[in-house]
PDB file of C-alpha atoms and ligand atoms in Angstrom:
ATOM      1  CA  MET A   1      12.307 -33.606-166.007  1.00  0.00           C
ATOM      2  CA  ALA A   2      14.093 -29.837-166.694  1.00  0.00           C
ATOM      3  CA  GLU A   3      15.612 -29.442-170.191  1.00  0.00           C
ATOM      4  CA  PRO A   4      19.480 -29.890-170.347  1.00  0.00           C
ATOM      5  CA  LEU A   5      21.586 -26.410-170.332  1.00  0.00           C
ATOM      6  CA  ARG A   6      25.112 -25.625-170.337  1.00  0.00           C
ATOM      7  CA  LEU A   7      27.119 -25.733-167.030  1.00  0.00           C
ATOM      8  CA  GLN A   8      27.933 -22.151-167.127  1.00  0.00           C
ATOM      9  CA  LYS A   9      24.124 -21.156-167.805  1.00  0.00           C
ATOM     10  CA  PHE A  10      22.904 -23.547-165.024  1.00  0.00           C
ATOM     11  CA  LEU A  11      25.307 -21.799-162.630  1.00  0.00           C
ATOM     12  CA  SER A  12      24.177 -18.175-163.602  1.00  0.00           C
ATOM     13  CA  ARG A  13      20.555 -19.516-163.327  1.00  0.00           C
ATOM     14  CA  SER A  14      21.371 -20.754-160.050  1.00  0.00           C
ATOM     15  CA  GLY A  15      22.471 -17.450-158.901  1.00  0.00           C
ATOM     16  CA  VAL A  16      26.223 -18.200-158.319  1.00  0.00           C
ATOM     17  CA  ALA A  17      27.421 -15.257-160.925  1.00  0.00           C
ATOM     18  CA  SER A  18      26.938 -14.046-164.187  1.00  0.00           C
ATOM     19  CA  ARG A  19      27.425 -16.367-166.939  1.00  0.00           C
ATOM     20  CA  ARG A  20      30.796 -14.788-167.897  1.00  0.00           C
ATOM     21  CA  LYS A  21      32.095 -15.030-164.138  1.00  0.00           C
ATOM     22  CA  ALA A  22      30.574 -18.605-164.139  1.00  0.00           C
ATOM     23  CA  GLU A  23      32.965 -19.750-167.137  1.00  0.00           C
ATOM     24  CA  GLU A  24      35.968 -17.995-165.081  1.00  0.00           C
ATOM     25  CA  TYR A  25      35.066 -20.362-162.098  1.00  0.00           C
ATOM     26  CA  ILE A  26      34.793 -23.489-164.329  1.00  0.00           C
ATOM     27  CA  ALA A  27      38.124 -22.700-166.002  1.00  0.00           C
ATOM     28  CA  GLN A  28      39.851 -22.149-162.463  1.00  0.00           C
ATOM     29  CA  GLY A  29      38.680 -25.756-161.563  1.00  0.00           C
ATOM     30  CA  ARG A  30      36.268 -24.524-159.044  1.00  0.00           C
ATOM     31  CA  VAL A  31      33.125 -26.435-160.185  1.00  0.00           C
ATOM     32  CA  LYS A  32      32.165 -29.970-160.032  1.00  0.00           C
ATOM     33  CA  VAL A  33      29.693 -32.360-161.320  1.00  0.00           C
ATOM     34  CA  ASP A  34      29.016 -35.566-159.785  1.00  0.00           C
ATOM     35  CA  GLY A  35      32.251 -35.434-157.864  1.00  0.00           C
ATOM     36  CA  LYS A  36      34.231 -34.687-161.162  1.00  0.00           C
ATOM     37  CA  THR A  37      35.967 -31.253-161.487  1.00  0.00           C
ATOM     38  CA  ILE A  38      34.991 -29.800-165.090  1.00  0.00           C
ATOM     39  CA  THR A  39      37.226 -27.076-166.602  1.00  0.00           C
ATOM     40  CA  THR A  40      35.797 -27.033-170.041  1.00  0.00           C
ATOM     41  CA  MET A  41      32.689 -25.278-171.193  1.00  0.00           C
ATOM     42  CA  GLY A  42      30.708 -27.784-173.209  1.00  0.00           C
ATOM     43  CA  GLU A  43      29.325 -29.788-170.067  1.00  0.00           C
ATOM     44  CA  MET A  44      25.301 -30.177-170.143  1.00  0.00           C
ATOM     45  CA  ILE A  45      23.540 -30.426-167.128  1.00  0.00           C
ATOM     46  CA  THR A  46      20.158 -31.451-166.484  1.00  0.00           C
ATOM     47  CA  PRO A  47      18.788 -29.943-163.468  1.00  0.00           C
ATOM     48  CA  GLY A  48      17.798 -32.226-160.810  1.00  0.00           C
ATOM     49  CA  LYS A  49      19.649 -35.374-162.569  1.00  0.00           C
ATOM     50  CA  GLN A  50      23.038 -34.330-161.769  1.00  0.00           C
ATOM     51  CA  LYS A  51      24.625 -32.881-158.661  1.00  0.00           C
ATOM     52  CA  VAL A  52      26.897 -29.697-159.163  1.00  0.00           C
ATOM     53  CA  TYR A  53      29.334 -27.997-156.757  1.00  0.00           C
ATOM     54  CA  PHE A  54      30.697 -24.668-156.594  1.00  0.00           C
ATOM     55  CA  ASP A  55      33.756 -24.546-154.387  1.00  0.00           C
ATOM     56  CA  GLY A  56      32.703 -27.733-152.476  1.00  0.00           C
ATOM     57  CA  LYS A  57      29.076 -26.418-151.962  1.00  0.00           C
ATOM     58  CA  GLU A  58      26.175 -28.108-153.929  1.00  0.00           C
ATOM     59  CA  VAL A  59      24.416 -25.468-155.930  1.00  0.00           C
ATOM     60  CA  VAL A  60      20.772 -25.638-155.645  1.00  0.00           C
ATOM     61  CA  ALA A  61      18.560 -23.807-158.211  1.00  0.00           C
ATOM     62  CA  GLU A  62      16.859 -20.628-156.862  1.00  0.00           C
ATOM     63  CA  GLU A  63      13.082 -20.780-157.287  1.00  0.00           C
ATOM     64  CA  ARG A  64      12.943 -17.027-158.033  1.00  0.00           C
ATOM     65  CA  PHE A  65      14.693 -14.351-159.332  1.00  0.00           C
ATOM     66  CA  ILE A  66      15.061 -11.185-157.371  1.00  0.00           C
ATOM     67  CA  TYR A  67      16.204  -7.815-158.378  1.00  0.00           C
ATOM     68  CA  ILE A  68      17.549  -5.008-155.834  1.00  0.00           C
ATOM     69  CA  LEU A  69      18.413  -1.520-156.147  1.00  0.00           C
ATOM     70  CA  LEU A  70      20.836  -0.204-153.506  1.00  0.00           C
ATOM     71  CA  ASN A  71      22.136   3.001-152.782  1.00  0.00           C
ATOM     72  CA  LYS A  72      25.984   2.008-152.197  1.00  0.00           C
ATOM     73  CA  PRO A  73      27.747   3.843-149.653  1.00  0.00           C
ATOM     74  CA  LYS A  74      31.542   4.755-150.075  1.00  0.00           C
ATOM     75  CA  GLY A  75      33.739   2.122-148.343  1.00  0.00           C
ATOM     76  CA  TYR A  76      31.990  -0.877-149.440  1.00  0.00           C
ATOM     77  CA  VAL A  77      33.492  -3.438-152.257  1.00  0.00           C
ATOM     78  CA  THR A  78      31.286  -4.616-155.107  1.00  0.00           C
ATOM     79  CA  THR A  79      32.969  -8.132-155.103  1.00  0.00           C
ATOM     80  CA  LEU A  80      31.259 -11.025-152.707  1.00  0.00           C
ATOM     81  CA  SER A  81      34.367 -11.572-150.948  1.00  0.00           C
ATOM     82  CA  ASP A  82      37.403  -9.299-150.002  1.00  0.00           C
ATOM     83  CA  PRO A  83      40.676 -10.548-149.312  1.00  0.00           C
ATOM     84  CA  GLN A  84      41.536  -7.408-147.405  1.00  0.00           C
ATOM     85  CA  GLY A  85      38.518  -7.824-145.400  1.00  0.00           C
ATOM     86  CA  ARG A  86      36.745  -4.664-146.392  1.00  0.00           C
ATOM     87  CA  PRO A  87      32.985  -4.514-146.176  1.00  0.00           C
ATOM     88  CA  ILE A  88      31.188  -6.108-148.950  1.00  0.00           C
ATOM     89  CA  VAL A  89      27.939  -4.404-150.215  1.00  0.00           C
ATOM     90  CA  THR A  90      25.684  -7.593-150.005  1.00  0.00           C
ATOM     91  CA  SER A  91      26.182  -7.205-146.048  1.00  0.00           C
ATOM     92  CA  LEU A  92      23.740  -4.173-146.563  1.00  0.00           C
ATOM     93  CA  LEU A  93      21.038  -6.470-147.659  1.00  0.00           C
ATOM     94  CA  SER A  94      19.487  -7.429-144.435  1.00  0.00           C
ATOM     95  CA  GLY A  95      16.463  -9.911-144.611  1.00  0.00           C
ATOM     96  CA  ILE A  96      17.442 -11.071-148.466  1.00  0.00           C
ATOM     97  CA  ARG A  97      18.286 -14.927-148.316  1.00  0.00           C
ATOM     98  CA  GLU A  98      18.648 -15.219-152.125  1.00  0.00           C
ATOM     99  CA  ARG A  99      22.485 -15.194-153.184  1.00  0.00           C
ATOM    100  CA  VAL A 100      22.628 -12.031-155.294  1.00  0.00           C
ATOM    101  CA  PHE A 101      25.572 -10.361-156.785  1.00  0.00           C
ATOM    102  CA  PRO A 102      26.083  -7.137-158.384  1.00  0.00           C
ATOM    103  CA  VAL A 103      25.497  -6.289-161.677  1.00  0.00           C
ATOM    104  CA  GLY A 104      28.792  -4.553-162.677  1.00  0.00           C
ATOM    105  CA  ARG A 105      31.017  -2.525-160.439  1.00  0.00           C
ATOM    106  CA  LEU A 106      31.441   0.597-158.673  1.00  0.00           C
ATOM    107  CA  ASP A 107      34.560   1.582-156.883  1.00  0.00           C
ATOM    108  CA  LEU A 108      35.385   1.316-153.414  1.00  0.00           C
ATOM    109  CA  ASN A 109      34.796   5.255-152.938  1.00  0.00           C
ATOM    110  CA  THR A 110      31.951   5.579-155.245  1.00  0.00           C
ATOM    111  CA  GLU A 111      28.507   5.778-154.055  1.00  0.00           C
ATOM    112  CA  GLY A 112      25.176   5.351-155.631  1.00  0.00           C
ATOM    113  CA  ALA A 113      22.517   3.298-157.500  1.00  0.00           C
ATOM    114  CA  LEU A 114      23.810  -0.700-157.859  1.00  0.00           C
ATOM    115  CA  LEU A 115      21.715  -3.459-158.927  1.00  0.00           C
ATOM    116  CA  LEU A 116      21.966  -6.532-157.446  1.00  0.00           C
ATOM    117  CA  THR A 117      20.345 -10.042-158.530  1.00  0.00           C
ATOM    118  CA  ASN A 118      20.535 -13.705-158.589  1.00  0.00           C
ATOM    119  CA  ASP A 119      19.604 -13.757-162.477  1.00  0.00           C
ATOM    120  CA  GLY A 120      22.724 -14.310-164.248  1.00  0.00           C
ATOM    121  CA  ASP A 121      21.050 -14.129-167.782  1.00  0.00           C
ATOM    122  CA  LEU A 122      20.061 -10.416-167.006  1.00  0.00           C
ATOM    123  CA  ALA A 123      23.308  -9.812-165.436  1.00  0.00           C
ATOM    124  CA  GLN A 124      25.112 -10.960-168.445  1.00  0.00           C
ATOM    125  CA  SER A 125      23.032  -8.967-170.985  1.00  0.00           C
ATOM    126  CA  THR A 126      22.737  -5.545-169.333  1.00  0.00           C
ATOM    127  CA  GLN A 127      26.720  -5.562-169.410  1.00  0.00           C
ATOM    128  CA  HIS A 128      26.926  -6.287-173.059  1.00  0.00           C
ATOM    129  CA  PRO A 129      27.779  -3.279-175.212  1.00  0.00           C
ATOM    130  CA  SER A 130      24.982  -3.925-177.635  1.00  0.00           C
ATOM    131  CA  HIS A 131      22.444  -3.411-175.002  1.00  0.00           C
ATOM    132  CA  GLU A 132      23.506   0.180-174.053  1.00  0.00           C
ATOM    133  CA  VAL A 133      22.396   0.435-170.573  1.00  0.00           C
ATOM    134  CA  THR A 134      22.978   3.930-169.621  1.00  0.00           C
ATOM    135  CA  LYS A 135      24.631   4.901-166.661  1.00  0.00           C
ATOM    136  CA  THR A 136      24.344   8.486-165.143  1.00  0.00           C
ATOM    137  CA  TYR A 137      27.032   9.890-162.553  1.00  0.00           C
ATOM    138  CA  GLU A 138      27.299  13.060-160.711  1.00  0.00           C
ATOM    139  CA  ALA A 139      30.978  13.601-160.495  1.00  0.00           C
ATOM    140  CA  GLU A 140      32.594  16.596-158.441  1.00  0.00           C
ATOM    141  CA  VAL A 141      35.643  17.351-160.308  1.00  0.00           C
ATOM    142  CA  LYS A 142      38.833  19.745-159.594  1.00  0.00           C
ATOM    143  CA  GLY A 143      38.643  23.089-161.286  1.00  0.00           C
ATOM    144  CA  HIS A 144      36.269  24.425-163.862  1.00  0.00           C
ATOM    145  CA  PRO A 145      36.258  22.211-167.095  1.00  0.00           C
ATOM    146  CA  THR A 146      35.939  24.797-170.123  1.00  0.00           C
ATOM    147  CA  SER A 147      33.129  24.401-172.556  1.00  0.00           C
ATOM    148  CA  GLY A 148      35.577  23.207-175.406  1.00  0.00           C
ATOM    149  CA  SER A 149      37.014  20.366-173.113  1.00  0.00           C
ATOM    150  CA  ILE A 150      33.557  19.109-171.897  1.00  0.00           C
ATOM    151  CA  ARG A 151      32.434  19.211-175.658  1.00  0.00           C
ATOM    152  CA  SER A 152      35.475  16.950-176.868  1.00  0.00           C
ATOM    153  CA  LEU A 153      34.875  14.586-173.820  1.00  0.00           C
ATOM    154  CA  ALA A 154      31.408  14.183-174.993  1.00  0.00           C
ATOM    155  CA  LYS A 155      32.308  13.497-178.335  1.00  0.00           C
ATOM    156  CA  GLY A 156      34.732  10.911-177.282  1.00  0.00           C
ATOM    157  CA  ILE A 157      38.301  10.784-176.401  1.00  0.00           C
ATOM    158  CA  MET A 158      41.089   8.384-176.831  1.00  0.00           C
ATOM    159  CA  LEU A 159      41.223   6.182-173.422  1.00  0.00           C
ATOM    160  CA  GLU A 160      44.008   3.209-173.304  1.00  0.00           C
ATOM    161  CA  ASN A 161      44.007   3.249-177.208  1.00  0.00           C
ATOM    162  CA  LYS A 162      40.196   2.801-177.651  1.00  0.00           C
ATOM    163  CA  MET A 163      37.672   6.032-178.318  1.00  0.00           C
ATOM    164  CA  THR A 164      35.104   6.508-175.741  1.00  0.00           C
ATOM    165  CA  ALA A 165      31.685   6.470-176.995  1.00  0.00           C
ATOM    166  CA  PRO A 166      29.741   9.569-177.283  1.00  0.00           C
ATOM    167  CA  ALA A 167      28.461  10.656-173.434  1.00  0.00           C
ATOM    168  CA  LYS A 168      26.104  13.429-172.216  1.00  0.00           C
ATOM    169  CA  ILE A 169      27.693  16.014-169.879  1.00  0.00           C
ATOM    170  CA  GLN A 170      26.350  18.794-168.206  1.00  0.00           C
ATOM    171  CA  VAL A 171      27.690  21.202-165.511  1.00  0.00           C
ATOM    172  CA  LYS A 172      25.232  21.166-162.601  1.00  0.00           C
ATOM    173  CA  ARG A 173      26.975  23.440-160.302  1.00  0.00           C
ATOM    174  CA  ARG A 174      30.290  25.511-160.200  1.00  0.00           C
ATOM    175  CA  GLY A 175      31.926  25.968-156.793  1.00  0.00           C
ATOM    176  CA  LYS A 176      35.049  27.678-155.770  1.00  0.00           C
ATOM    177  CA  LYS A 177      37.598  25.171-156.624  1.00  0.00           C
ATOM    178  CA  THR A 178      35.401  22.293-157.970  1.00  0.00           C
ATOM    179  CA  SER A 179      32.599  21.697-160.367  1.00  0.00           C
ATOM    180  CA  VAL A 180      29.919  19.325-160.251  1.00  0.00           C
ATOM    181  CA  MET A 181      29.149  17.697-163.307  1.00  0.00           C
ATOM    182  CA  VAL A 182      26.709  15.047-164.596  1.00  0.00           C
ATOM    183  CA  ILE A 183      27.818  12.708-167.109  1.00  0.00           C
ATOM    184  CA  THR A 184      25.786   9.760-168.934  1.00  0.00           C
ATOM    185  CA  ILE A 185      27.725   6.931-170.417  1.00  0.00           C
ATOM    186  CA  HIS A 186      26.752   3.501-171.628  1.00  0.00           C
ATOM    187  CA  GLU A 187      30.218   1.798-171.694  1.00  0.00           C
ATOM    188  CA  GLY A 188      31.236   0.172-168.540  1.00  0.00           C
ATOM    189  CA  ARG A 189      35.018   0.379-168.417  1.00  0.00           C
ATOM    190  CA  LYS A 190      36.831   0.152-165.459  1.00  0.00           C
ATOM    191  CA  ARG A 191      37.018   3.469-163.418  1.00  0.00           C
ATOM    192  CA  GLN A 192      35.825   4.932-166.938  1.00  0.00           C
ATOM    193  CA  VAL A 193      34.333   8.286-165.394  1.00  0.00           C
ATOM    194  CA  LYS A 194      37.554   9.104-163.419  1.00  0.00           C
ATOM    195  CA  LYS A 195      39.840   8.214-166.386  1.00  0.00           C
ATOM    196  CA  MET A 196      37.462  10.343-168.660  1.00  0.00           C
ATOM    197  CA  PHE A 197      37.791  13.718-166.288  1.00  0.00           C
ATOM    198  CA  GLN A 198      41.710  12.723-165.709  1.00  0.00           C
ATOM    199  CA  ALA A 199      42.238  12.775-169.172  1.00  0.00           C
ATOM    200  CA  ILE A 200      41.133  16.565-169.551  1.00  0.00           C
ATOM    201  CA  GLY A 201      42.932  17.638-166.629  1.00  0.00           C
ATOM    202  CA  HIS A 202      40.117  17.720-163.942  1.00  0.00           C
ATOM    203  CA  PRO A 203      40.324  14.762-161.638  1.00  0.00           C
ATOM    204  CA  VAL A 204      37.224  13.376-159.885  1.00  0.00           C
ATOM    205  CA  VAL A 205      36.899  14.360-156.130  1.00  0.00           C
ATOM    206  CA  SER A 206      33.866  12.431-155.380  1.00  0.00           C
ATOM    207  CA  LEU A 207      31.594  10.215-157.520  1.00  0.00           C
ATOM    208  CA  LYS A 208      27.948   9.157-157.358  1.00  0.00           C
ATOM    209  CA  ARG A 209      25.931   6.914-159.647  1.00  0.00           C
ATOM    210  CA  LEU A 210      22.393   8.681-159.883  1.00  0.00           C
ATOM    211  CA  ALA A 211      20.944   6.262-162.196  1.00  0.00           C
ATOM    212  CA  TYR A 212      21.634   2.828-163.892  1.00  0.00           C
ATOM    213  CA  GLY A 213      19.453   2.575-167.003  1.00  0.00           C
ATOM    214  CA  LYS A 214      16.207   4.328-166.118  1.00  0.00           C
ATOM    215  CA  LEU A 215      16.346   2.846-162.259  1.00  0.00           C
ATOM    216  CA  GLY A 216      16.971   6.160-160.282  1.00  0.00           C
ATOM    217  CA  LEU A 217      17.664   6.551-156.754  1.00  0.00           C
ATOM    218  CA  ASP A 218      14.511   8.474-156.162  1.00  0.00           C
ATOM    219  CA  GLY A 219      15.085   9.410-152.610  1.00  0.00           C
ATOM    220  CA  LEU A 220      16.222   6.029-151.367  1.00  0.00           C
ATOM    221  CA  ALA A 221      18.825   6.845-148.432  1.00  0.00           C
ATOM    222  CA  LEU A 222      22.739   5.910-148.457  1.00  0.00           C
ATOM    223  CA  GLY A 223      22.967   2.159-147.472  1.00  0.00           C
ATOM    224  CA  LYS A 224      19.355   1.321-148.141  1.00  0.00           C
ATOM    225  CA  PHE A 225      17.790  -0.729-150.764  1.00  0.00           C
ATOM    226  CA  LYS A 226      14.619  -1.745-152.440  1.00  0.00           C
ATOM    227  CA  ILE A 227      13.202  -4.728-154.094  1.00  0.00           C
ATOM    228  CA  LEU A 228      12.443  -3.890-157.728  1.00  0.00           C
ATOM    229  CA  GLN A 229       8.933  -4.923-159.228  1.00  0.00           C
ATOM    230  CA  GLN A 230       8.555  -6.285-162.615  1.00  0.00           C
ATOM    231  CA  ASN A 231       7.548  -3.013-164.124  1.00  0.00           C
ATOM    232  CA  GLU A 232      10.279  -1.196-162.784  1.00  0.00           C
ATOM    233  CA  LEU A 233      12.768  -3.673-164.541  1.00  0.00           C
ATOM    234  CA  LYS A 234      11.554  -3.105-168.136  1.00  0.00           C
TER     235      LYS A 234
HETATM  236  N1  URA B   1      33.387   5.222-163.251  1.00  0.00           N
HETATM  237  C1  URA B   1      34.413   5.390-162.526  1.00  0.00           C
HETATM  238  O1  URA B   1      35.452   5.884-162.228  1.00  0.00           O
HETATM  239  N2  URA B   1      34.199   4.637-160.963  1.00  0.00           N
HETATM  240  C2  URA B   1      33.046   3.843-161.127  1.00  0.00           C
HETATM  241  O2  URA B   1      32.900   3.452-159.751  1.00  0.00           O
HETATM  242  C3  URA B   1      32.075   3.819-161.697  1.00  0.00           C
HETATM  243  C4  URA B   1      32.362   4.331-162.919  1.00  0.00           C
END
């Protein structure tokens, strides 16, 4: 018989969500064990022994983990359902039968590299600040930021009462009215890149994630995905 493990870990291992999300679902009363709703975090599960239900559906542990890199187009949400009925990223994964979820988020109008997996432990650890997964974005911004303001943005600025961590920033191209910047950060605050450029007076007009960690798009067309091999994951 399998080793007992905490309910939230069982849910993340089974591909329901990251561990943190699974904790939210438990607290919201959406998880039942053998017919009883569990809202506290201490519950231990022995896979195969108890039956676990999420939103009324039995959770069956996945036999294999899968890791997918998607080139997300604009207009897709990175949640698994959308009350407003907008298209969701997983609808682009034709032929994938595992229940994967996005690692982190990209805004509706942001395109580019998005990792999806059913491995809740990996999803959790890559989002933890101590692991510092870098994210590289190409941002087209209004106007032409000065080298001084780029330097201060790279060093760190106060954003919502917290300094941003150092970032790498380069000017890729200057157009007539806009500039194309490449920025690498390793934090994952909501709308961070847009807020950073807004803060120096150069709002983002278009945003694309070029790479998540070392996982670059490498010619992957918009809306297409590839299944990652073990060596690409390291
Ligand atoms: N920063 C943003 O502002 N938006 C994204 O989608 C990702 C990072």
